[in-house]
Short mmCIF file of C-alpha atoms in Angstrom, two decimals:
data_model
loop_
_atom_site.label_atom_id
_atom_site.label_comp_id
_atom_site.label_asym_id
_atom_site.label_seq_id
_atom_site.Cartn_x
_atom_site.Cartn_y
_atom_site.Cartn_z
CA UNK A 96 -12.86 3.00 -1.17
CA UNK A 97 -15.34 4.46 1.36
CA UNK A 98 -14.22 6.79 4.10
CA UNK A 99 -13.45 5.13 7.41
CA UNK A 100 -15.39 6.08 10.53
CA UNK A 101 -13.89 8.80 12.70
CA UNK A 102 -13.34 6.24 15.45
CA UNK A 103 -11.37 3.71 13.45
CA UNK A 104 -11.10 0.03 14.27
CA UNK A 105 -7.50 -0.46 15.30
CA UNK A 106 -6.05 -3.58 13.73
CA UNK A 107 -3.38 -5.73 15.24
CA UNK A 108 -1.04 -4.84 12.39
CA UNK A 109 -0.38 -1.61 14.36
CA UNK A 110 2.99 -1.94 16.03
CA UNK A 111 4.27 0.75 18.35
CA UNK A 112 3.42 1.31 22.03
CA UNK A 113 1.86 4.67 21.20
CA UNK A 114 -1.00 2.61 19.77
CA UNK A 115 -2.16 2.26 23.36
CA UNK A 116 -2.29 6.00 23.88
CA UNK A 117 -4.34 6.51 20.73
CA UNK A 118 -6.81 3.72 21.53
CA UNK A 119 -7.56 5.00 25.00
CA UNK A 120 -8.01 8.62 23.85
CA UNK A 121 -10.36 7.68 21.03
CA UNK A 122 -12.55 5.63 23.33
CA UNK A 123 -12.64 8.38 25.93
CA UNK A 124 -13.54 10.98 23.28
CA UNK A 125 -10.61 13.23 24.16
CA UNK A 126 -9.01 15.70 21.81
CA UNK A 127 -5.33 15.31 20.88
CA UNK A 128 -2.89 17.03 23.19
CA UNK A 129 -1.43 20.26 21.88
CA UNK A 130 1.93 19.86 20.24
CA UNK A 131 4.34 22.26 18.65
CA UNK A 132 5.12 21.66 14.96
CA UNK A 133 8.06 19.31 14.50
CA UNK A 134 11.39 20.92 13.84
CA UNK A 135 12.37 20.12 10.26
CA UNK A 136 16.07 19.61 9.50
CA UNK A 137 17.85 22.16 7.30
CA UNK A 138 16.31 21.87 3.87
CA UNK A 139 17.75 19.18 1.61
CA UNK A 140 17.12 19.18 -2.13
CA UNK A 141 13.40 18.52 -2.39
CA UNK A 142 10.91 17.29 -4.97
CA UNK A 143 7.18 17.63 -4.27
CA UNK A 144 4.84 14.78 -5.25
CA UNK A 145 1.23 15.83 -5.75
CA UNK A 146 -1.24 13.02 -5.05
CA UNK A 147 -4.18 12.63 -7.45
CA UNK A 148 -5.47 9.52 -5.68
CA UNK A 149 -3.17 6.81 -7.02
CA UNK A 150 -2.73 3.62 -5.04
CA UNK A 151 0.97 3.97 -5.87
CA UNK A 152 1.54 7.52 -4.60
CA UNK A 153 3.44 6.45 -1.49
CA UNK A 154 5.49 4.08 -3.64
CA UNK A 155 6.55 7.00 -5.87
CA UNK A 156 7.84 8.77 -2.77
CA UNK A 157 9.78 5.71 -1.67
CA UNK A 158 11.42 5.37 -5.09
CA UNK A 159 12.45 9.03 -5.06
CA UNK A 160 13.99 8.62 -1.60
CA UNK A 161 15.87 5.55 -2.87
CA UNK A 162 17.57 7.93 -5.31
CA UNK A 163 18.84 9.90 -2.27
CA UNK A 164 16.51 12.80 -3.05
CA UNK A 165 14.18 14.13 -0.36
CA UNK A 166 10.49 14.42 -1.25
CA UNK A 167 7.16 15.10 0.37
CA UNK A 168 3.77 13.82 -0.70
CA UNK A 169 1.05 16.49 -0.71
CA UNK A 170 -2.56 16.62 -1.95
CA UNK A 171 -2.88 17.69 -5.58
CA UNK A 172 -4.60 20.91 -4.46
CA UNK A 173 -2.00 21.91 -1.87
CA UNK A 174 -1.72 25.73 -1.69
CA UNK A 175 1.41 27.40 -2.97
CA UNK A 176 2.30 28.60 0.54
CA UNK A 177 2.61 24.98 1.65
CA UNK A 178 4.69 24.07 -1.39
CA UNK A 179 6.90 27.15 -1.37
CA UNK A 180 8.26 26.45 2.13
CA UNK A 181 9.82 23.26 0.75
CA UNK A 182 11.77 25.17 -1.91
CA UNK A 183 11.21 22.37 -4.45
CA UNK A 184 13.49 21.66 -7.38
CA UNK A 185 10.68 19.92 -9.27
CA UNK A 186 7.28 18.25 -9.12
CA UNK A 187 5.88 14.79 -9.76
CA UNK A 188 2.16 14.39 -10.48
CA UNK A 189 0.84 10.95 -9.48
CA UNK A 190 -1.68 8.78 -11.23
CA UNK A 191 -5.33 8.68 -10.20
CA UNK A 192 -8.68 7.01 -10.89
CA UNK A 193 -10.42 9.94 -12.65
CA UNK A 194 -10.60 10.91 -16.32
CA UNK A 195 -9.34 14.42 -17.05
CA UNK A 196 -12.26 15.29 -19.32
CA UNK A 197 -14.87 14.48 -16.65
CA UNK A 198 -16.65 17.25 -14.79
CA UNK A 199 -14.84 18.20 -11.56
CA UNK A 200 -11.82 16.04 -12.40
CA UNK A 201 -8.82 17.11 -10.30
CA UNK A 202 -6.37 19.41 -12.05
CA UNK A 203 -2.74 20.28 -11.56
CA UNK A 204 -2.43 23.60 -9.70
CA UNK A 205 -1.74 26.56 -11.98
CA UNK A 206 1.05 27.70 -9.65
CA UNK A 207 2.89 24.45 -10.37
CA UNK A 208 2.58 24.82 -14.13
CA UNK A 209 3.61 28.47 -13.94
CA UNK A 210 6.55 27.89 -11.59
CA UNK A 211 9.04 27.20 -14.38
CA UNK A 212 10.24 24.11 -12.50
CA UNK A 213 10.48 20.62 -14.03
CA UNK A 214 7.32 18.50 -13.81
CA UNK A 215 6.94 14.74 -14.28
CA UNK A 216 3.38 13.51 -14.83
CA UNK A 217 2.67 9.81 -14.30
CA UNK A 218 -0.39 8.21 -15.94
CA UNK A 219 -3.26 10.53 -14.88
CA UNK A 220 -0.58 13.13 -14.08
CA UNK A 221 0.55 13.02 -17.71
CA UNK A 222 -3.02 13.31 -18.98
CA UNK A 223 -3.67 16.28 -16.68
CA UNK A 224 -0.61 18.04 -18.11
CA UNK A 225 -1.71 17.39 -21.68
CA UNK A 226 -5.31 18.42 -21.00
CA UNK A 227 -4.44 21.63 -19.14
CA UNK A 228 -1.67 22.75 -21.50
CA UNK A 229 -3.80 22.66 -24.66
CA UNK A 230 -3.76 19.04 -25.81
CA UNK A 231 -6.59 16.54 -25.86
CA UNK A 232 -7.24 13.30 -23.98
CA UNK A 233 -10.04 10.91 -24.93
CA UNK A 234 -11.30 7.46 -24.03
CA UNK A 235 -9.16 4.89 -25.77
CA UNK A 236 -10.57 2.29 -28.16
CA UNK A 237 -8.54 -0.30 -26.28
CA UNK A 238 -7.62 -0.29 -22.61
CA UNK A 239 -4.04 -1.01 -21.72
CA UNK A 240 -3.27 -2.81 -18.47
CA UNK A 241 -0.20 -4.81 -17.55
CA UNK A 242 3.10 -5.43 -19.30
CA UNK A 243 3.77 -3.40 -22.43
CA UNK A 244 6.88 -2.69 -24.50
CA UNK A 245 7.59 0.96 -25.27
CA UNK A 246 9.99 2.19 -27.93
CA UNK A 247 11.96 5.41 -27.83
CA UNK A 248 10.94 7.77 -30.59
CA UNK A 249 13.39 10.60 -29.92
CA UNK A 250 17.12 9.95 -29.42
CA UNK A 251 19.31 11.50 -26.76
CA UNK A 252 16.49 12.52 -24.41
CA UNK A 253 17.76 13.08 -20.82
CA UNK A 254 14.85 11.08 -19.39
CA UNK A 255 16.09 7.97 -21.23
CA UNK A 256 19.82 8.29 -20.52
CA UNK A 257 21.43 4.87 -20.20
CA UNK A 258 18.29 2.98 -21.24
CA UNK A 259 17.72 0.60 -24.18
CA UNK A 260 15.73 1.71 -27.25
CA UNK A 261 12.87 -0.61 -26.25
CA UNK A 262 11.91 -1.64 -22.72
CA UNK A 263 9.08 -3.29 -20.76
CA UNK A 264 6.82 -1.06 -18.65
CA UNK A 265 3.64 -1.43 -16.61
CA UNK A 266 0.60 0.29 -18.11
CA UNK A 267 -2.70 0.93 -16.32
CA UNK A 268 -5.00 3.25 -18.28
CA UNK A 269 -8.14 3.42 -20.39
CA UNK A 270 -7.74 7.01 -21.73
CA UNK A 271 -5.14 8.10 -24.25
CA UNK A 272 -3.55 11.28 -25.57
CA UNK A 273 -4.97 12.08 -29.02
CA UNK A 274 -3.53 15.59 -29.48
CA UNK A 275 -0.33 17.03 -28.03
CA UNK A 276 -0.17 20.49 -26.46
CA UNK A 277 1.78 23.20 -28.28
CA UNK A 278 5.54 22.75 -27.88
CA UNK A 279 5.29 19.06 -26.90
CA UNK A 280 6.50 16.04 -28.83
CA UNK A 281 6.10 12.30 -28.45
CA UNK A 282 9.23 10.73 -26.95
CA UNK A 283 8.11 7.09 -26.89
CA UNK A 284 5.28 4.89 -28.10
CA UNK A 285 3.82 1.42 -27.65
CA UNK A 286 1.79 -0.74 -30.02
CA UNK A 287 -1.41 0.55 -28.42
CA UNK A 288 -0.30 4.08 -27.43
CA UNK A 289 1.22 6.34 -30.09
CA UNK A 290 2.02 8.70 -27.23
CA UNK A 291 3.49 6.75 -24.28
CA UNK A 292 5.92 9.50 -23.22
CA UNK A 293 5.66 13.22 -23.97
CA UNK A 294 7.95 16.15 -23.25
CA UNK A 295 8.89 19.71 -24.08
CA UNK A 296 12.00 21.84 -23.80
CA UNK A 297 10.94 23.32 -20.42
CA UNK A 298 11.47 20.12 -18.45
CA UNK A 299 7.84 18.96 -18.48
CA UNK A 300 7.66 15.20 -19.03
CA UNK A 301 4.67 12.85 -19.10
CA UNK A 302 4.77 9.06 -18.73
CA UNK A 303 1.70 7.00 -19.60
CA UNK A 304 3.11 4.07 -17.59
CA UNK A 305 4.08 3.61 -13.92
CA UNK A 306 7.86 3.82 -13.36
CA UNK A 307 7.48 3.35 -9.60
CA UNK A 308 6.28 -0.28 -9.67
CA UNK A 309 8.62 -3.27 -9.80
CA UNK A 310 6.91 -4.39 -13.02
CA UNK A 311 8.72 -1.54 -14.81
CA UNK A 312 12.31 -2.84 -14.56
CA UNK A 313 13.95 0.42 -15.68
CA UNK A 314 11.52 2.63 -13.78
CA UNK A 315 13.92 3.66 -11.06
CA UNK A 316 16.46 4.75 -13.68
CA UNK A 317 13.78 6.85 -15.39
CA UNK A 318 12.92 8.54 -12.07
CA UNK A 319 16.61 9.05 -11.33
CA UNK A 320 17.11 10.63 -14.74
CA UNK A 321 14.28 13.06 -14.06
CA UNK A 322 15.66 13.94 -10.63
CA UNK A 323 19.31 14.29 -11.66
CA UNK A 324 19.26 15.21 -15.36
CA UNK A 325 16.17 17.43 -15.44
CA UNK A 326 15.70 18.74 -11.88
CA UNK A 327 19.45 19.05 -11.26
CA UNK A 328 19.45 17.16 -7.94
CA UNK A 329 22.70 15.80 -6.54
CA UNK A 330 21.43 13.24 -4.02
CA UNK A 331 22.11 14.82 -0.62
CA UNK A 332 19.47 12.83 1.27
CA UNK A 333 21.50 10.21 3.21
CA UNK A 334 21.37 8.64 6.65
CA UNK A 335 24.48 10.53 7.71
CA UNK A 336 23.14 13.92 6.62
CA UNK A 337 19.81 13.20 8.25
CA UNK A 338 21.43 12.30 11.58
CA UNK A 339 23.59 15.42 11.54
CA UNK A 340 20.68 17.77 10.85
CA UNK A 341 18.32 15.93 13.23
CA UNK A 342 20.76 16.27 16.11
CA UNK A 343 20.90 20.00 15.48
CA UNK A 344 17.11 20.23 15.29
CA UNK A 345 16.49 18.16 18.43
CA UNK A 346 18.93 20.27 20.42
CA UNK A 347 17.26 23.42 19.13
CA UNK A 348 13.78 22.14 20.02
CA UNK A 349 14.57 20.61 23.42
CA UNK A 350 17.12 23.06 24.81
CA UNK A 351 17.71 22.10 28.44
CA UNK A 352 14.35 20.31 28.70
CA UNK A 353 13.77 16.71 29.71
CA UNK A 354 12.50 14.05 27.28
CA UNK A 355 10.89 10.67 27.92
CA UNK A 356 10.45 7.90 25.37
CA UNK A 357 8.33 4.76 25.63
CA UNK A 358 10.33 1.81 24.30
CA UNK A 359 8.58 -1.16 22.78
CA UNK A 360 11.61 -2.96 21.40
CA UNK A 361 10.44 -2.17 17.86
CA UNK A 362 12.69 -0.47 15.35
CA UNK A 363 10.84 2.88 15.28
CA UNK A 364 10.98 3.53 19.02
CA UNK A 365 14.51 2.11 19.21
CA UNK A 366 15.89 4.43 16.50
CA UNK A 367 13.99 7.38 17.98
CA UNK A 368 15.57 6.75 21.38
CA UNK A 369 19.05 6.31 19.93
CA UNK A 370 18.81 9.49 17.84
CA UNK A 371 17.45 11.63 20.68
CA UNK A 372 20.11 10.23 23.02
CA UNK A 373 22.83 11.08 20.50
CA UNK A 374 21.50 14.65 20.53
CA UNK A 375 20.86 15.34 24.23
CA UNK A 376 22.40 12.47 26.23
CA UNK A 377 21.09 12.08 29.78
CA UNK A 378 18.29 14.58 29.22
CA UNK A 379 16.49 11.54 27.76
CA UNK A 380 14.89 8.89 29.94
CA UNK A 381 13.43 5.79 28.28
CA UNK A 382 10.66 3.78 29.90
CA UNK A 383 10.26 0.11 29.04
CA UNK A 384 7.14 -1.58 30.41
CA UNK A 385 7.31 -5.38 30.57
CA UNK A 386 3.64 -6.28 30.35
CA UNK A 387 4.12 -10.03 30.19
CA UNK A 388 2.89 -10.10 26.59
CA UNK A 389 6.30 -10.19 24.92
CA UNK A 390 8.12 -13.11 23.35
CA UNK A 391 10.65 -15.24 25.15
CA UNK A 392 13.82 -13.33 26.18
CA UNK A 393 12.55 -10.12 24.55
CA UNK A 394 12.62 -7.95 27.72
CA UNK A 395 16.17 -9.04 28.42
CA UNK A 396 17.30 -8.10 24.90
CA UNK A 397 15.77 -4.62 25.15
CA UNK A 398 17.47 -3.95 28.49
CA UNK A 399 20.80 -5.31 27.24
CA UNK A 400 20.71 -3.16 24.12
CA UNK A 401 19.74 0.16 25.64
CA UNK A 402 21.12 0.03 29.15
CA UNK A 403 24.40 -1.76 28.52
CA UNK A 404 25.14 -1.36 24.80
CA UNK A 405 23.72 2.13 24.14
CA UNK A 406 24.29 3.45 27.72
CA UNK A 407 20.84 5.05 27.69
CA UNK A 408 19.08 5.97 30.92
CA UNK A 409 16.43 3.24 30.98
CA UNK A 410 13.65 2.72 33.50
CA UNK A 411 12.57 -0.94 33.47
CA UNK A 412 9.07 -1.54 34.82
CA UNK A 413 7.97 -5.07 35.70
CA UNK A 414 4.19 -4.78 35.32
CA UNK A 415 3.48 -8.42 34.48
CA UNK A 416 1.24 -9.04 37.48
CA UNK A 417 -0.78 -5.87 36.82
CA UNK A 418 -1.44 -6.80 33.20
CA UNK A 419 -2.20 -10.45 33.94
CA UNK A 420 -4.66 -9.47 36.66
CA UNK A 421 -6.73 -7.33 34.30
CA UNK A 422 -6.44 -9.67 31.30
CA UNK A 423 -7.03 -13.04 32.96
CA UNK A 424 -10.00 -14.72 31.26
CA UNK A 425 -10.55 -11.95 28.69
CA UNK A 426 -11.69 -13.36 25.35
CA UNK A 427 -12.53 -10.63 22.82
CA UNK A 428 -9.69 -9.07 20.80
CA UNK A 429 -11.05 -5.54 21.16
CA UNK A 430 -11.41 -6.01 24.91
CA UNK A 431 -7.79 -7.19 25.05
CA UNK A 432 -6.57 -4.15 23.14
CA UNK A 433 -8.55 -1.78 25.30
CA UNK A 434 -7.31 -3.29 28.55
CA UNK A 435 -3.69 -3.47 27.40
CA UNK A 436 -3.86 0.13 26.21
CA UNK A 437 -5.46 1.55 29.31
CA UNK A 438 -3.18 -0.36 31.66
CA UNK A 439 -0.13 0.79 29.71
CA UNK A 440 -1.22 4.41 30.08
CA UNK A 441 -1.67 4.02 33.83
CA UNK A 442 1.77 2.43 34.24
CA UNK A 443 3.48 4.91 31.92
CA UNK A 444 1.92 7.92 33.65
CA UNK A 445 2.89 6.63 37.09
CA UNK A 446 6.51 6.16 36.04
CA UNK A 447 6.62 9.56 34.30
CA UNK A 448 5.42 11.29 37.46
CA UNK A 449 8.23 9.71 39.45
CA UNK A 450 10.73 11.50 37.20
CA UNK A 451 9.52 14.96 38.22
CA UNK A 452 9.56 17.61 35.52
CA UNK A 453 9.17 16.25 31.99
CA UNK A 454 8.89 18.63 29.03
CA UNK A 455 8.85 16.42 25.95
CA UNK A 456 7.86 12.95 24.83
CA UNK A 457 9.67 11.32 21.90
CA UNK A 458 7.80 8.85 19.74
CA UNK A 459 8.56 6.97 16.56
CA UNK A 460 6.10 8.56 14.17
CA UNK A 461 7.20 7.76 10.61
CA UNK A 462 6.22 9.26 7.27
CA UNK A 463 3.64 6.60 6.34
CA UNK A 464 1.89 7.46 9.65
CA UNK A 465 1.77 11.12 8.62
CA UNK A 466 0.67 10.38 5.05
CA UNK A 467 -2.11 8.03 6.13
CA UNK A 468 -3.42 10.56 8.63
CA UNK A 469 -2.96 13.91 6.92
CA UNK A 470 -2.56 13.71 3.17
CA UNK A 471 -6.11 12.80 2.28
CA UNK A 472 -7.76 14.93 -0.38
CA UNK A 473 -10.97 14.74 -2.36
CA UNK A 474 -9.06 12.71 -4.97
CA UNK A 475 -8.45 9.78 -2.60
CA UNK A 476 -10.05 8.38 0.50
CA UNK A 477 -8.29 8.94 3.79
CA UNK A 478 -6.63 5.69 4.77
CA UNK A 479 -6.86 5.96 8.55
CA UNK A 480 -6.18 8.19 11.49
CA UNK A 481 -2.90 6.74 12.64
CA UNK A 482 -1.96 5.80 16.18
CA UNK A 483 1.31 7.72 16.15
CA UNK A 484 -0.10 11.07 15.05
CA UNK A 485 -1.59 12.75 18.11
CA UNK A 486 -3.44 10.94 20.83
CA UNK A 487 -1.58 11.66 24.06
CA UNK A 488 -3.43 11.81 27.39
CA UNK A 489 -4.67 15.31 28.16
CA UNK A 490 -3.10 15.58 31.60
CA UNK A 491 0.38 14.78 30.22
CA UNK A 492 1.45 18.25 29.13
CA UNK A 493 4.29 17.14 26.88
CA UNK A 494 5.52 18.53 23.58
CA UNK A 495 6.16 15.94 20.89
CA UNK A 496 9.63 15.18 19.58
CA UNK A 497 9.26 13.16 16.37
CA UNK A 498 12.65 12.94 14.65
CA UNK A 499 11.56 10.16 12.25
CA UNK A 500 8.44 11.98 11.09
CA UNK A 501 9.70 12.28 7.50
CA UNK A 502 11.28 8.82 7.12
CA UNK A 503 10.06 5.61 5.55
CA UNK A 504 10.72 2.30 7.31
CA UNK A 505 13.73 1.41 5.17
CA UNK A 506 15.21 4.86 5.89
CA UNK A 507 14.60 4.35 9.61
CA UNK A 508 16.62 1.16 9.41
CA UNK A 509 19.46 2.92 7.58
CA UNK A 510 19.56 5.58 10.29
CA UNK A 511 19.52 2.89 12.98
CA UNK A 512 22.50 1.14 11.44
CA UNK A 513 24.36 4.45 11.20
CA UNK A 514 23.63 4.98 14.91
CA UNK A 515 25.25 1.59 15.68
CA UNK A 516 22.11 -0.18 16.82
CA UNK A 517 22.38 -3.99 16.62
CA UNK A 518 21.24 -5.46 13.31
CA UNK A 519 19.02 -7.93 15.17
CA UNK A 520 16.99 -4.99 16.46
CA UNK A 521 17.07 -2.97 13.25
CA UNK A 522 15.78 -5.84 11.14
CA UNK A 523 13.37 -7.12 13.76
CA UNK A 524 10.07 -8.06 12.20
CA UNK A 525 6.96 -6.04 13.09
CA UNK A 526 5.31 -7.00 16.36
CA UNK A 527 1.77 -5.95 17.35
CA UNK A 528 1.30 -3.32 20.03
CA UNK A 529 -0.91 -5.57 22.21
CA UNK A 530 1.77 -8.24 21.91
CA UNK A 531 0.94 -11.91 22.29
CA UNK A 532 -2.46 -11.00 23.73
CA UNK A 533 -3.89 -10.98 20.22
CA UNK A 534 -1.96 -14.07 19.10
CA UNK A 535 -3.66 -16.10 21.80
CA UNK A 536 -7.07 -16.46 20.18
CA UNK A 537 -9.85 -16.58 22.74
CA UNK A 538 -9.36 -16.71 26.49
CA UNK A 539 -6.10 -15.24 27.79
CA UNK A 540 -4.18 -16.77 30.68
CA UNK A 541 -0.59 -17.13 31.84
CA UNK A 542 -0.57 -20.79 30.88
CA UNK A 543 -1.83 -20.14 27.34
CA UNK A 544 0.74 -17.35 26.92
CA UNK A 545 3.53 -19.72 27.96
CA UNK A 546 2.28 -22.32 25.46
CA UNK A 547 2.40 -19.73 22.68
CA UNK A 548 5.86 -18.48 23.72
CA UNK A 549 7.24 -22.00 23.53
CA UNK A 550 5.75 -22.61 20.09
CA UNK A 551 6.82 -19.21 18.76
CA UNK A 552 10.38 -19.78 20.01
CA UNK A 553 10.59 -22.97 17.95
CA UNK A 554 9.22 -21.21 14.86
CA UNK A 555 11.80 -18.44 15.13
CA UNK A 556 14.62 -20.87 15.81
CA UNK A 557 13.90 -22.97 12.74
CA UNK A 558 13.22 -20.01 10.42
CA UNK A 559 16.55 -18.45 11.40
CA UNK A 560 18.40 -21.75 10.99
CA UNK A 561 16.94 -21.97 7.48
CA UNK A 562 18.19 -18.41 6.83
CA UNK A 563 14.68 -17.24 5.90
CA UNK A 564 14.03 -14.65 8.62
CA UNK A 565 15.26 -11.72 6.51
CA UNK A 566 13.17 -12.81 3.52
CA UNK A 567 9.87 -12.73 5.40
CA UNK A 568 7.88 -9.69 6.48
CA UNK A 569 6.52 -11.61 9.45
CA UNK A 570 6.55 -15.16 10.73
CA UNK A 571 4.98 -16.26 13.99
CA UNK A 572 2.83 -18.79 15.80
CA UNK A 573 -0.80 -18.37 16.84
CA UNK A 574 -2.45 -20.33 19.64
CA UNK A 575 -5.95 -20.92 18.32
CA UNK A 576 -9.04 -21.44 20.44
CA UNK A 577 -9.57 -24.87 18.83
CA UNK A 578 -8.68 -28.27 20.23
CA UNK A 579 -8.36 -31.54 18.38
CA UNK A 580 -8.18 -35.26 19.03
CA UNK A 581 -4.78 -36.87 18.59
CA UNK A 582 -2.80 -39.97 19.39
CA UNK A 583 0.49 -39.68 21.30
CA UNK A 584 2.22 -42.67 22.86
CA UNK A 585 -0.73 -44.98 22.09
CA UNK A 586 -2.96 -42.68 24.11
CA UNK A 587 -5.79 -40.43 23.03
CA UNK A 588 -5.10 -36.71 23.42
CA UNK A 589 -7.31 -33.65 23.17
CA UNK A 590 -4.81 -30.86 22.64
CA UNK A 591 -4.38 -27.32 21.42
CA UNK A 592 -4.03 -26.36 17.75
CA UNK A 593 -1.16 -24.03 16.85
CA UNK A 594 -1.26 -22.13 13.57
CA UNK A 595 1.90 -21.04 11.77
CA UNK A 596 1.69 -17.73 9.86
CA UNK A 597 4.41 -16.51 7.47
CA UNK A 598 3.96 -13.72 4.93
CA UNK A 599 5.98 -11.76 2.42
CA UNK A 600 5.26 -8.07 1.86
CA UNK A 601 6.90 -4.81 0.85
CA UNK A 602 4.97 -2.46 3.12
CA UNK A 603 2.24 -4.60 4.80
CA UNK A 604 -0.53 -2.81 2.88
CA UNK A 605 -0.80 -6.11 1.03
CA UNK A 606 0.87 -9.42 1.87
CA UNK A 607 1.15 -12.91 0.41
CA UNK A 608 1.53 -16.14 2.32
CA UNK A 609 5.07 -17.45 2.16
CA UNK A 610 5.76 -20.66 0.25
CA UNK A 611 7.92 -22.25 2.94
CA UNK A 612 9.60 -25.58 2.07
CA UNK A 613 7.53 -28.61 3.04
CA UNK A 614 10.49 -30.12 4.85
CA UNK A 615 10.80 -27.01 7.03
CA UNK A 616 7.09 -26.98 7.82
CA UNK A 617 7.24 -30.65 8.74
CA UNK A 618 10.22 -30.09 11.04
CA UNK A 619 8.60 -27.11 12.77
CA UNK A 620 5.38 -29.11 13.27
CA UNK A 621 7.28 -32.07 14.69
CA UNK A 622 9.20 -29.94 17.15
CA UNK A 623 6.12 -28.05 18.39
CA UNK A 624 4.09 -31.21 18.93
CA UNK A 625 6.96 -32.96 20.69
CA UNK A 626 8.32 -30.06 22.74
CA UNK A 627 5.30 -27.94 23.68
CA UNK A 628 3.05 -29.57 26.28
CA UNK A 629 -0.63 -29.69 25.41
CA UNK A 630 -0.24 -29.13 21.65
CA UNK A 631 -1.05 -32.01 19.30
CA UNK A 632 -1.69 -30.33 15.95
CA UNK A 633 -0.02 -27.64 13.78
CA UNK A 634 -1.67 -25.99 10.76
CA UNK A 635 -0.34 -23.47 8.20
CA UNK A 636 -2.27 -20.34 7.18
CA UNK A 637 -2.24 -19.83 3.39
CA UNK A 638 -4.42 -16.70 3.30
CA UNK A 639 -3.13 -13.51 1.66
CA UNK A 640 -3.92 -9.91 2.62
CA UNK A 641 -6.51 -9.08 1.40
CA UNK A 642 -8.85 -10.79 2.10
CA UNK A 643 -7.26 -11.67 5.44
CA UNK A 644 -5.06 -9.53 7.67
CA UNK A 645 -1.55 -10.49 8.69
CA UNK A 646 -2.57 -11.00 12.31
CA UNK A 647 -5.62 -13.08 13.21
CA UNK A 648 -7.10 -10.61 15.70
#
């Protein structure tokens, strides 16, 4: 994968309002505002994952967190000073695209191998361990990709506790171990790999397969066995413990200062606001800008939740006319994003100034944001410079408060539930930062926005009635820039075409189009054509990501 340009193209899959701040800064060529390092909660039990360029590295981290063990993903060549501050109880070495015997192939740091701590090597990580500890890895006569059955070759191994003698796993390798390092033994084998799992008595384990993927049914148990049986972890990483330590950290960082938070209605900004409010109460002021690009009844739900349910100090800004004035007639998606972003900044700055002294700004940066922006190494291409990491206007001299900086999305939701946020908000599907502006393809106007709102309302209503909302990553309507001939009431029509988009995904890095029941699609189409003026045709998008994106613009 080639490196992305320094000024990345922001896609409409970006969600939070801080997208706007990042877009405007990048286009103005400004440098990120200075920010103090985030305050990290008191150290939980930690395992460090070293990334050798695997496409599954972030998935390994998610699986470890699911075992209630805290972890951080670092480049394979992270210095010991960076690792030592985490006080790790063990290491996991990810897979990667290289071959260990190639010139300049990445190697496991010597300080990791000499630490005396348990190490789990996965695929390339296993081969790196074997290669560096005195064994030999060579190109295999047969490649091994996909489902494979492995068989335990050594009884009573802690890594296999509670697992059957034979089990399916997901292999993805061309090289193989042909000679074990001193002190190591083969713990499992497959028909094609005499050495599918290796280990020694010092807690160093190597797996030739990928336990982190769903195609390895017992993979999570294997990871749990490493974390609990070999590293000695107890599972102290929970929503409750995170909230307790975050409250302490936020109070320590903020003191008697004042914090503002831009609310979008999305789960990240909502949980951020709720957590900061739990810590400092009325020292927090939330600003919600209604830009006229939200779905039907969405502004009312945000106000109801935060002002009445959560009792948070909320400033509601009706900026619909301002946004419509600058967006009326705009066609290009990038122009829409730029105008929405710049107008948001102007409105947000104006409201912040009205508050007087403001010391901090809270935003919903999550761990995938941090990983995508900062964990790149020469073993893997940098994914992107993320909208939530830096990018505040220069004249806004705020210090960042980012309490969710080390959480994945599912962990954010768990924290939100523990903070008593409504489930409807916690499990709200992702919504693009520029809102409906990029779901109205082509020219933007108030009338076209209202047409889309009406169609989208019907889609949501029927999906929820069918009890499918929670099974889909995203489902929504798109007002295309196409028109078609139709017949309604014995008369010829020339109406708008609405596209229905529904996808399933685990993390939105890839997505598949949802196989919705034909009867449901027919009912949604009938309702839209009959209830939304000016629409005479509904189509269904059956494109996966890649090659498409989830959003159209």
